[in-house]
PDB file of C-alpha atoms in Angstrom:
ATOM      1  CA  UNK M1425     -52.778 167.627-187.380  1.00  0.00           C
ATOM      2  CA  UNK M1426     -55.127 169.334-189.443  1.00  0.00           C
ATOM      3  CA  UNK M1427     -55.066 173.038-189.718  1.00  0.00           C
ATOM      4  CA  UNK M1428     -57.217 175.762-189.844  1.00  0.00           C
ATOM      5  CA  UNK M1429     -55.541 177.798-192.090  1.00  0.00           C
ATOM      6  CA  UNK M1430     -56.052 177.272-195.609  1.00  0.00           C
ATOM      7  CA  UNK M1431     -57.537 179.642-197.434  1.00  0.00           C
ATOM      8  CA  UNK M1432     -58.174 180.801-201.503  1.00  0.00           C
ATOM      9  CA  UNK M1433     -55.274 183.132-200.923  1.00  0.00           C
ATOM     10  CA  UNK M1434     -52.621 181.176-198.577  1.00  0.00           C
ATOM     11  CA  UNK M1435     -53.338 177.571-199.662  1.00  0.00           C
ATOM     12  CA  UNK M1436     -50.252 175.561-198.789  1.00  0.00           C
ATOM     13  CA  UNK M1437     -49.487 171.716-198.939  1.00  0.00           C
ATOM     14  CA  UNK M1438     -49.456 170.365-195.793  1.00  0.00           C
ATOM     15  CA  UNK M1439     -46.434 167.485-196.532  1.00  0.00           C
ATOM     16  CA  UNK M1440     -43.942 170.611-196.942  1.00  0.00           C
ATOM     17  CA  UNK M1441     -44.603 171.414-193.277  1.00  0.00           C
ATOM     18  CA  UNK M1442     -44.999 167.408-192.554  1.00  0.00           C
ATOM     19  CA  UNK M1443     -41.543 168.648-189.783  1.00  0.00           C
ATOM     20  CA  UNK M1444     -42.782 171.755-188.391  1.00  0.00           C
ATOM     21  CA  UNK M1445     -45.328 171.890-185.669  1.00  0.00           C
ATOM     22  CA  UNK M1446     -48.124 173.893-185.876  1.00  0.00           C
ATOM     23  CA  UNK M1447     -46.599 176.970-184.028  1.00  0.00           C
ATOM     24  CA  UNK M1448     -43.506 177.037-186.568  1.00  0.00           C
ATOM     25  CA  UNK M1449     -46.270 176.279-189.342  1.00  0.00           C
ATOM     26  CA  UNK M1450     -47.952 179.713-188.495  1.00  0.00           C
ATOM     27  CA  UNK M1451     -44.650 181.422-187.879  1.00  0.00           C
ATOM     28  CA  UNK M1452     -43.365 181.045-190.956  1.00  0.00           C
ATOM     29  CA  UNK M1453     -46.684 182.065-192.660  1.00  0.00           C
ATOM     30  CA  UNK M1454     -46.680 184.248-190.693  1.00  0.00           C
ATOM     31  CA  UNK M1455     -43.158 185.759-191.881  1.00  0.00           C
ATOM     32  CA  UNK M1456     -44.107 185.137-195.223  1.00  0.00           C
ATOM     33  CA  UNK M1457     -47.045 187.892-194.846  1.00  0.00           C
ATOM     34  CA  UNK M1458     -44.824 190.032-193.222  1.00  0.00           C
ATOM     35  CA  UNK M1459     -42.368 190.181-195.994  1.00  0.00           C
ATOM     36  CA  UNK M1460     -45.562 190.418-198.680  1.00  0.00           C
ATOM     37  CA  UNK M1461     -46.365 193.775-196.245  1.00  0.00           C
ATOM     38  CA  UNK M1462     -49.892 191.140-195.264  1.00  0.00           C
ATOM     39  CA  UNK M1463     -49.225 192.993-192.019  1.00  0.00           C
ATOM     40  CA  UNK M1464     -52.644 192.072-190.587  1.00  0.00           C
ATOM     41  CA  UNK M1465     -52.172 188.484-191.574  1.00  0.00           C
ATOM     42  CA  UNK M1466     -48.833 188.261-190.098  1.00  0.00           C
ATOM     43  CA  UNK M1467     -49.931 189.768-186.685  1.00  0.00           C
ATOM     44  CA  UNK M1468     -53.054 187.254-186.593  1.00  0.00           C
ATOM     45  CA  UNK M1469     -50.656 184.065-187.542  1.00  0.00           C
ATOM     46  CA  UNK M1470     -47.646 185.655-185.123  1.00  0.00           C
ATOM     47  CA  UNK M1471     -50.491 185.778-182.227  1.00  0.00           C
ATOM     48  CA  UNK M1472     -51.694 182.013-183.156  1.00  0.00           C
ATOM     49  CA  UNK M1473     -48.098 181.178-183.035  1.00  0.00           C
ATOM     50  CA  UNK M1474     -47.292 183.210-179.769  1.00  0.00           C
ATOM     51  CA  UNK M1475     -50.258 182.069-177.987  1.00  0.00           C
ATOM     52  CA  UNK M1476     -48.733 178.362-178.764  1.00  0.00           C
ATOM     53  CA  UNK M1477     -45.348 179.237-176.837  1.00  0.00           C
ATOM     54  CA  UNK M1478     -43.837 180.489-180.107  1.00  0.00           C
ATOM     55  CA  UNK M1479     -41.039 183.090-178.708  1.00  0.00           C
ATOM     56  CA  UNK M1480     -39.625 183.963-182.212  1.00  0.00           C
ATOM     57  CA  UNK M1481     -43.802 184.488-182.807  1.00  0.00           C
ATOM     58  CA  UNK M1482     -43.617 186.501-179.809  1.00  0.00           C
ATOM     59  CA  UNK M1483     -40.931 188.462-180.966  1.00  0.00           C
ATOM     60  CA  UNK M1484     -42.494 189.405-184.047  1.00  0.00           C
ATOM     61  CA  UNK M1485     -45.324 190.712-182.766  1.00  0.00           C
ATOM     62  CA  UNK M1486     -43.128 193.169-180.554  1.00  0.00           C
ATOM     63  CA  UNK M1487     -41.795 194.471-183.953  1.00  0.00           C
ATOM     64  CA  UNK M1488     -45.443 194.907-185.290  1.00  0.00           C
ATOM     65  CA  UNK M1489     -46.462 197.147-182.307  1.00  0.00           C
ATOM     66  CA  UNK M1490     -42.982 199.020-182.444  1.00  0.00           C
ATOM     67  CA  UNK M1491     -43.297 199.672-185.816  1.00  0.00           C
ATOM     68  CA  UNK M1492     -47.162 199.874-186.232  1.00  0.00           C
ATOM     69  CA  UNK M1493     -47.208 197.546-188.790  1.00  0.00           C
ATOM     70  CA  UNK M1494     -51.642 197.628-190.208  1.00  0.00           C
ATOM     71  CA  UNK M1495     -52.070 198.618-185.676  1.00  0.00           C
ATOM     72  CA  UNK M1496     -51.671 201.417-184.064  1.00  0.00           C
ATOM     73  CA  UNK M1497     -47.592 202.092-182.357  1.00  0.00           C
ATOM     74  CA  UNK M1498     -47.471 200.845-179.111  1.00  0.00           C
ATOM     75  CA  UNK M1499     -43.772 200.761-177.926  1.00  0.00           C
ATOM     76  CA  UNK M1500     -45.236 199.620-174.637  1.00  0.00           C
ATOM     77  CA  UNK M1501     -46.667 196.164-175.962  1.00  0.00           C
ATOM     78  CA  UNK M1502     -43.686 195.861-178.244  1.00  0.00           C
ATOM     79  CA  UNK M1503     -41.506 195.836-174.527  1.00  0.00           C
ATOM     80  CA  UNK M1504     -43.700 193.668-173.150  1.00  0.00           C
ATOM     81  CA  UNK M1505     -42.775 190.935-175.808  1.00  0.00           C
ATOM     82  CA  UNK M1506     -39.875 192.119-175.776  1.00  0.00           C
ATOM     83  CA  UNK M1507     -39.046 191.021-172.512  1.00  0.00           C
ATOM     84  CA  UNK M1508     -40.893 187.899-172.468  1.00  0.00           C
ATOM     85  CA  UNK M1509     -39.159 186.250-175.315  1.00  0.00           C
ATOM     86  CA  UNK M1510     -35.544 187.719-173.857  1.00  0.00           C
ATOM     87  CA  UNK M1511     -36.078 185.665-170.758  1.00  0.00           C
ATOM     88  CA  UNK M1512     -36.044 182.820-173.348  1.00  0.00           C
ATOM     89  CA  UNK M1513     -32.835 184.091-175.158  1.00  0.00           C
ATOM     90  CA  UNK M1514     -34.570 185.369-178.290  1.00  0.00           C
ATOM     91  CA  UNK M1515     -31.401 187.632-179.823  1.00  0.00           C
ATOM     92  CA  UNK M1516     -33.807 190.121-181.186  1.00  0.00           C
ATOM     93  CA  UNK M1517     -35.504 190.737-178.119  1.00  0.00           C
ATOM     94  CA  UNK M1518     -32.300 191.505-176.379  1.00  0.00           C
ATOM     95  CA  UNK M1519     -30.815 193.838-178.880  1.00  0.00           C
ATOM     96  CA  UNK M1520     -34.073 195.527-179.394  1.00  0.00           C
ATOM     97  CA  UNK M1521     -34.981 196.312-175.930  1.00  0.00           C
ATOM     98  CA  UNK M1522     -31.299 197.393-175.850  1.00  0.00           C
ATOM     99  CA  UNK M1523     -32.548 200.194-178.105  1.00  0.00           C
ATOM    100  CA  UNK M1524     -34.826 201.258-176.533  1.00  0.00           C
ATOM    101  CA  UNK M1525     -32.847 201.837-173.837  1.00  0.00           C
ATOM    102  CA  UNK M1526     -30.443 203.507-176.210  1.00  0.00           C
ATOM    103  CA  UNK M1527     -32.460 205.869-177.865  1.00  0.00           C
ATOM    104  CA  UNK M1528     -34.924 206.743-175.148  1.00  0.00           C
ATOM    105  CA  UNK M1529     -37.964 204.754-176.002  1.00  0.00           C
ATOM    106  CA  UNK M1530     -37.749 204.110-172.277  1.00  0.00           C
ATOM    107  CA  UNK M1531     -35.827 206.219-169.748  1.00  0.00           C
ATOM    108  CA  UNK M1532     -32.552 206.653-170.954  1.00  0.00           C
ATOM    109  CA  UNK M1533     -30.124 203.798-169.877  1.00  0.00           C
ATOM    110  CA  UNK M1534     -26.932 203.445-171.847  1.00  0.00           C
ATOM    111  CA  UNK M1535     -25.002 201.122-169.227  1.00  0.00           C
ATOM    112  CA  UNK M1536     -27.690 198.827-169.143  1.00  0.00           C
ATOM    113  CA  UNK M1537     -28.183 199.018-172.580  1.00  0.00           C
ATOM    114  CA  UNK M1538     -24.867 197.611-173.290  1.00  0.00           C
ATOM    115  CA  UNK M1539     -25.471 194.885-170.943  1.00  0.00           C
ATOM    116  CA  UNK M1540     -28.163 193.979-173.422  1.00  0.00           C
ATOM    117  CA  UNK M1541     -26.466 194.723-176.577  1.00  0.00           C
ATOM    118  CA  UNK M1542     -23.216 192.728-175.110  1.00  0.00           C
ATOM    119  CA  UNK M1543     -25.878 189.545-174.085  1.00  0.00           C
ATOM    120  CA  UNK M1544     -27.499 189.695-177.487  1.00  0.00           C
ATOM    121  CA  UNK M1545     -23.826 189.696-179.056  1.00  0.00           C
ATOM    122  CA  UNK M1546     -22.985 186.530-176.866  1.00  0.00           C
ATOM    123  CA  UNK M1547     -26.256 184.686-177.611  1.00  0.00           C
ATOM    124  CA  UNK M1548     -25.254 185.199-181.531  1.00  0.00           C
ATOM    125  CA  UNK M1549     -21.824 183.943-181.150  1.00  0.00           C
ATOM    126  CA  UNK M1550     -23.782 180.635-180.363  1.00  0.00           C
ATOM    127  CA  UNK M1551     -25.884 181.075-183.532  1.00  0.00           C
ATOM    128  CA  UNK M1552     -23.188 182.703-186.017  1.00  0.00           C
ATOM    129  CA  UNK M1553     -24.835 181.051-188.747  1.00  0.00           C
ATOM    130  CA  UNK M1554     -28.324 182.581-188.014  1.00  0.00           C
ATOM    131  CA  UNK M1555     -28.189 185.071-190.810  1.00  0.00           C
ATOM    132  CA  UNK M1556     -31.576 186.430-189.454  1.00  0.00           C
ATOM    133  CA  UNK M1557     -30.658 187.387-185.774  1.00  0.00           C
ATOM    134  CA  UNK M1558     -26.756 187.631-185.682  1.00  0.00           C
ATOM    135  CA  UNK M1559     -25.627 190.228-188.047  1.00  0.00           C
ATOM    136  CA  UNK M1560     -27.685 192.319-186.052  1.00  0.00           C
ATOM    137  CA  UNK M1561     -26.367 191.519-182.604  1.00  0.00           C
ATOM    138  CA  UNK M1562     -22.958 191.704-184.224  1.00  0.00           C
ATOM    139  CA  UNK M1563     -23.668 195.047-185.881  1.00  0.00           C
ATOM    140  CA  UNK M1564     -24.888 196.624-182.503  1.00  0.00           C
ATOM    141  CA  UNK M1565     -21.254 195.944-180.854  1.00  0.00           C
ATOM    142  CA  UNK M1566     -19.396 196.604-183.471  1.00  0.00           C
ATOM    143  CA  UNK M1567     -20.880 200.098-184.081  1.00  0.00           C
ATOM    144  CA  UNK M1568     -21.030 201.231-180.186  1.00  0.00           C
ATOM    145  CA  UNK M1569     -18.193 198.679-178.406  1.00  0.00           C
ATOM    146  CA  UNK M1570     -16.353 197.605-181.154  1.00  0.00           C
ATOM    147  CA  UNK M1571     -12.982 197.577-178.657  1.00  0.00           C
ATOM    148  CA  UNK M1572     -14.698 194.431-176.339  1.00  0.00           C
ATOM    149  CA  UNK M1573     -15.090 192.259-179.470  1.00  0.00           C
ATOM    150  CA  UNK M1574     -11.611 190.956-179.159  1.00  0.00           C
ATOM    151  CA  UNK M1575     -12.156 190.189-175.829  1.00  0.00           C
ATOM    152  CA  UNK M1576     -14.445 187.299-176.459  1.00  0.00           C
ATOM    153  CA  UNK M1577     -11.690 186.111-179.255  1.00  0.00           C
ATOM    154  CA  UNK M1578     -13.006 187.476-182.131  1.00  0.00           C
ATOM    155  CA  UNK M1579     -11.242 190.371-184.303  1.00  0.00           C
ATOM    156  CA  UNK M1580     -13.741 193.150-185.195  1.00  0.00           C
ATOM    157  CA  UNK M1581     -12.934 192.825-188.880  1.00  0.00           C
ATOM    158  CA  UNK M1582     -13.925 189.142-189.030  1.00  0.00           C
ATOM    159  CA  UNK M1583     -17.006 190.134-186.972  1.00  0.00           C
ATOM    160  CA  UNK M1584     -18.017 192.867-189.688  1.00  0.00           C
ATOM    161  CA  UNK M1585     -17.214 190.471-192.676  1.00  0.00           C
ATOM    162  CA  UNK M1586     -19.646 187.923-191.263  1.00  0.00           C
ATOM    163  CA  UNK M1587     -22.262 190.590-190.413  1.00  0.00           C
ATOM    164  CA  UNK M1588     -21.744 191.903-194.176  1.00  0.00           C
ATOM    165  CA  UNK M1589     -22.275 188.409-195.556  1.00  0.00           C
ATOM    166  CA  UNK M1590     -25.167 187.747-193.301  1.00  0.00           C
ATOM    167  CA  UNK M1591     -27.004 190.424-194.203  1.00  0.00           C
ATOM    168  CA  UNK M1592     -26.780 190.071-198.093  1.00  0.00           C
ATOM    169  CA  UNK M1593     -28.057 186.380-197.669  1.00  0.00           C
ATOM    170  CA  UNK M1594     -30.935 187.387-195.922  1.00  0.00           C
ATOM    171  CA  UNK M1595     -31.472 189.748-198.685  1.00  0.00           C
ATOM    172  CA  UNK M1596     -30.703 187.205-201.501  1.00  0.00           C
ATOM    173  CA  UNK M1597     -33.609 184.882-199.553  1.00  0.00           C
ATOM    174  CA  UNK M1598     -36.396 187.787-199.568  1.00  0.00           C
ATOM    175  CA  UNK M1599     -35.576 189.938-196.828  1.00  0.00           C
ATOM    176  CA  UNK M1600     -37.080 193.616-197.362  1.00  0.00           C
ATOM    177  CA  UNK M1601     -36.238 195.109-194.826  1.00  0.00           C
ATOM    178  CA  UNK M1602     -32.444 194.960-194.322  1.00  0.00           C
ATOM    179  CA  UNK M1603     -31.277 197.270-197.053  1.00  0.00           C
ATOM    180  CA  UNK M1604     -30.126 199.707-194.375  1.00  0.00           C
ATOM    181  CA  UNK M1605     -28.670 197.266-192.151  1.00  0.00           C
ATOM    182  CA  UNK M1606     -26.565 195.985-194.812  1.00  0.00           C
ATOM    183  CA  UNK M1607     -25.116 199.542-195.258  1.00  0.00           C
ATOM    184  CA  UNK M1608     -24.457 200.348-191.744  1.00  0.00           C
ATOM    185  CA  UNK M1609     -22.605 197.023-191.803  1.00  0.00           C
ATOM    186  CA  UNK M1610     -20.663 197.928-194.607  1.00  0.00           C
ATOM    187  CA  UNK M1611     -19.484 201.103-193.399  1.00  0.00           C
ATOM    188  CA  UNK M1612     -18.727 199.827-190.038  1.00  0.00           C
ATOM    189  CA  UNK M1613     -16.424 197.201-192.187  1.00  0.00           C
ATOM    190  CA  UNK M1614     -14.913 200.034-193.976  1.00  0.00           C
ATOM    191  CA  UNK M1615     -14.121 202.007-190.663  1.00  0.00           C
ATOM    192  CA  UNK M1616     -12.307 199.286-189.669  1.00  0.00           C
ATOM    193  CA  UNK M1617     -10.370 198.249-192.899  1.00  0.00           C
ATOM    194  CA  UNK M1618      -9.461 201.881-192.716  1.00  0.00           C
ATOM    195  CA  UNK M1619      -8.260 202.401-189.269  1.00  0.00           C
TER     196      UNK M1619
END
């Protein structure tokens, strides 16, 4: 497979990817401009990727058009991914369009928002070691429903540990952009220790 990506800036060996197909090859470049803030790199890779059948790609992209990231907002693109990668079970896509339910990005919907929120927490249950995608399912439940946790056999507390430690991995790999997630989690743990 030869790609079409190499370039002065993002040369890469092609043996280190020798596993990956081509959509995870420009996924993870893709990620890795992302977290360089190479927003307009990212997006073009993510698209490549998406356009492949990438969902995680897909995914990504919705956070680039919620966020703006080097284009202009467009919550309404972001929902479209959104939904198109949670038919697949992306985690992120669940929880996220369970925001925007939440906080009135679209109409207003808490009930079904916590249909989403409690999907995305059972989808990461299956993936507990995902550091990327579960401590923020977890997180989501614990802060708004932490009383249903137990019913899935879980105590809250353990829940909250693992979110804690999830989120300072992801941080001790290169993840900018979870210094406030890590801090929600903590306090949630804290709430809980103290209660």
């Amino acid at each position: 497979m030869k790609l079409d990506y190499i370039n002065e800036e993002n040369k890469f060996n092609e043996d280190e990817f020798e596993e990956l197909t081509e959509d995870e090859i420009y996924l993870n470049k893709g990620a890795d401009a992302y977290q360089a803030g190479d927003y307009e790199t990212a997006i073009r890779l993510y698209q490549k990727s998406a356009d492949m059948g990438n969902i995680t790609a897909l995914s990504n992209l919705g956070y680039c058009y919620y966020y703006g990231r080097s284009i202009p907002v467009d919550k309404t693109k972001a929902k479209e991914c959104w939904e198109k990668a949670a038919i697949f079970g992306d985690i992120p896509s669940v929880y996220k369009l369970g925001d925007m339910y939440r906080y009135g990005d679209l109409p207003q919907n808490l009930d079904y928002s916590h249909a989403l929120y409690k999907r995305a927490f059972l989808l990461a249950l299956d993936n507990m070691d995902n550091y990327y995608v579960a401590p923020d399912a977890f997180l989501r439940m614990l802060k708004y429903y932490p009383e249903e946790i137990s019913d899935f056999g879980y105590s809250p507390i353990d829940i909250a540990a693992h979110c804690v430690i999830g989120i300072k991995d992801r941080i001790a790999r290169g993840n900018n952009y979870s210094g406030k997630v890590l801090s929600d989690a903590k306090a949630v743990l804290i709430k809980l220790l103290d209660e």
